[in-house]
Coordinates of C-alpha atoms in Angstrom, one line a residue:
M277 CA -24.8 81.4 -16.5
I278 CA -23.8 79.7 -13.7
I279 CA -21.9 76.5 -14.4
Q280 CA -21.6 73.6 -13.2
E281 CA -21.0 70.2 -13.1
K282 CA -24.0 68.9 -16.0
N283 CA -23.0 72.4 -17.6
A284 CA -19.9 72.9 -17.8
G285 CA -18.8 72.4 -21.3
E286 CA -21.6 74.4 -22.5
W287 CA -20.6 78.0 -22.2
P288 CA -18.7 79.1 -25.3
D289 CA -22.0 78.1 -27.1
Y290 CA -24.7 79.7 -24.8
K291 CA -21.9 82.8 -24.6
S292 CA -21.7 82.8 -29.2
F293 CA -25.7 82.9 -28.8
W294 CA -26.3 85.8 -26.5
K295 CA -23.7 87.6 -28.0
K296 CA -25.5 87.8 -31.4
R297 CA -28.6 88.9 -29.6
I298 CA -27.5 91.7 -27.4
K299 CA -26.8 95.0 -27.3
Q300 CA -23.1 96.2 -26.5
T301 CA -24.1 98.0 -23.8
D302 CA -25.2 94.2 -22.3
R303 CA -22.7 91.7 -21.1
V304 CA -23.3 87.9 -20.6
Y305 CA -20.7 86.3 -18.5
S306 CA -20.6 83.6 -16.5
R307 CA -19.3 82.6 -12.8
T308 CA -18.8 78.9 -11.6
I309 CA -21.6 77.6 -8.4
F310 CA -20.6 78.8 -5.0
N311 CA -20.9 76.7 -2.1
W312 CA -21.8 79.6 0.1
G313 CA -18.9 79.3 2.7
E314 CA -19.4 75.3 2.1
Q315 CA -22.3 75.0 3.3
L316 CA -23.9 73.2 0.9
K317 CA -23.7 69.0 1.5
G318 CA -22.6 67.2 -1.7
F319 CA -21.5 70.7 -3.3
Q320 CA -18.4 69.7 -6.1
A321 CA -16.8 72.8 -7.4
V322 CA -16.2 72.9 -11.4
A323 CA -13.1 75.4 -10.9
E324 CA -10.4 75.9 -8.2
S325 CA -10.7 79.2 -6.8
C326 CA -8.4 82.1 -6.5
E327 CA -9.6 84.1 -4.1
M328 CA -8.9 82.6 -1.0
N329 CA -6.1 84.7 -0.5
L330 CA -8.1 87.2 -0.9
P331 CA -9.9 89.5 1.7
C332 CA -13.9 89.2 1.0
V333 CA -15.4 92.1 -0.2
A334 CA -18.7 91.3 1.5
L335 CA -17.5 92.5 4.8
W336 CA -17.0 96.5 3.2
S337 CA -19.7 96.3 0.2
L338 CA -23.3 95.0 1.8
L339 CA -24.8 94.5 4.8
V340 CA -28.2 91.4 4.9
I341 CA -31.1 92.0 6.7
F342 CA -33.0 89.3 7.6
N343 CA -37.1 89.8 7.2
T344 CA -36.8 89.3 11.1
G345 CA -34.3 92.3 11.8
D346 CA -31.2 90.0 12.3
V347 CA -28.3 91.0 10.5
P348 CA -25.7 87.9 9.4
L349 CA -21.7 88.4 8.9
C350 CA -22.8 88.2 5.4
N351 CA -25.3 86.6 2.4
A352 CA -22.9 83.3 2.3
D353 CA -24.6 83.2 6.2
F354 CA -28.0 82.0 6.0
N355 CA -27.8 80.5 8.9
L356 CA -26.8 83.3 11.6
K357 CA -23.8 82.1 12.9
Y358 CA -21.8 85.1 12.7
P359 CA -25.1 87.5 14.1
L360 CA -24.0 90.8 13.9
G361 CA -27.1 91.9 16.0
S362 CA -30.7 93.1 14.7
V363 CA -31.7 96.5 13.6
K364 CA -34.1 96.6 15.9
E365 CA -32.0 97.1 18.3
R366 CA -29.4 99.2 16.8
S367 CA -29.1 101.3 14.2
I368 CA -27.5 100.2 9.9
A369 CA -24.1 102.6 10.9
D370 CA -24.2 100.9 14.1
L371 CA -24.2 97.5 13.2
W372 CA -21.7 98.1 9.9
R373 CA -19.0 100.3 12.1
S374 CA -20.2 97.6 15.2
E375 CA -16.9 96.7 17.3
S376 CA -17.6 92.5 15.9
M377 CA -17.7 93.8 12.3
M378 CA -14.6 95.4 12.7
K379 CA -12.9 92.0 13.9
Q380 CA -14.1 89.9 11.5
R381 CA -13.0 92.6 8.7
I382 CA -9.3 92.9 10.0
K383 CA -9.1 88.8 10.3
H384 CA -9.4 89.2 6.7
L385 CA -7.4 91.7 5.8
E386 CA -4.5 90.2 7.6
G387 CA -5.0 86.8 5.4
R388 CA -6.7 84.9 8.7
K389 CA -10.0 84.9 7.2
G390 CA -9.8 80.7 7.6
N391 CA -10.3 81.1 11.5
I392 CA -13.9 82.0 10.2
D393 CA -15.1 78.7 9.1
I394 CA -17.6 80.0 6.2
C395 CA -14.9 82.1 4.9
M396 CA -12.3 79.6 5.8
N397 CA -13.7 78.0 1.7
C398 CA -16.2 80.3 1.0
N399 CA -15.9 81.3 -3.1
V400 CA -18.9 82.9 -3.6
W401 CA -17.3 86.1 -4.8
D402 CA -14.6 84.8 -6.8
E403 CA -14.8 86.1 -10.2
P404 CA -17.4 85.7 -12.6
G405 CA -16.5 83.4 -15.0
V406 CA -13.5 81.0 -15.8
E407 CA -11.6 83.8 -18.5
D408 CA -9.7 86.4 -18.0
K409 CA -9.3 86.3 -14.0
I410 CA -7.2 89.0 -12.6
S411 CA -7.1 88.3 -8.9
I412 CA -5.1 85.1 -9.7
K413 CA -2.2 87.1 -10.7
Y414 CA -2.8 89.6 -7.9
A415 CA -3.5 87.0 -5.1
E416 CA -0.1 85.2 -6.4
S417 CA 1.8 88.3 -5.6
Q418 CA 0.4 89.2 -2.6
V419 CA 0.7 87.7 0.6
V420 CA -2.4 89.1 2.7
G421 CA -1.3 87.9 5.8
K422 CA 2.5 90.2 5.7
R423 CA 1.5 93.0 3.8
K424 CA 0.8 96.5 5.8
T425 CA -2.7 97.0 6.1
G426 CA -2.4 100.3 6.1
G427 CA -6.5 100.6 6.0
V428 CA -6.7 99.4 8.6
K429 CA -7.2 102.4 10.9
E430 CA -9.7 103.6 8.1
T431 CA -11.3 100.1 9.0
E432 CA -11.5 101.3 12.5
K433 CA -13.3 104.6 12.1
D434 CA -15.8 103.9 9.2
G435 CA -16.2 100.6 8.0
M436 CA -14.3 102.0 5.3
V437 CA -10.4 100.9 3.6

């Protein structure tokens, strides 16, 4: 369930309804509506984000390829504000390990994702739902900008931390 302003109070009933009808191996979960990197006009958040200080997982977990072959920074970069290149001109591996992608990853690791306007207040990868948030505890206990980024060497080499 995507929790938004119009259905914010419905989650407990929704969860209860579906929990009775699914297999034990299935999962019912919610997440709050996201802002696509603050690119949505009239967006109304229903919960405060808890991951603003954390590096975004998208830079290490996905590579979006548009039907034109263009590769944006992430799935929230639907207007191609931060193009990494094109699969028509470079391999996927080259784009994944590109200098541009590495610079963006390092900004995130060093706590400077606010220097990238679509990342500054993006909540696309907030935890799914409103209960049992573990990243709140992590974000409060870490100062990403001052933390040693031991994985930067590996990030520079192959895009992985």
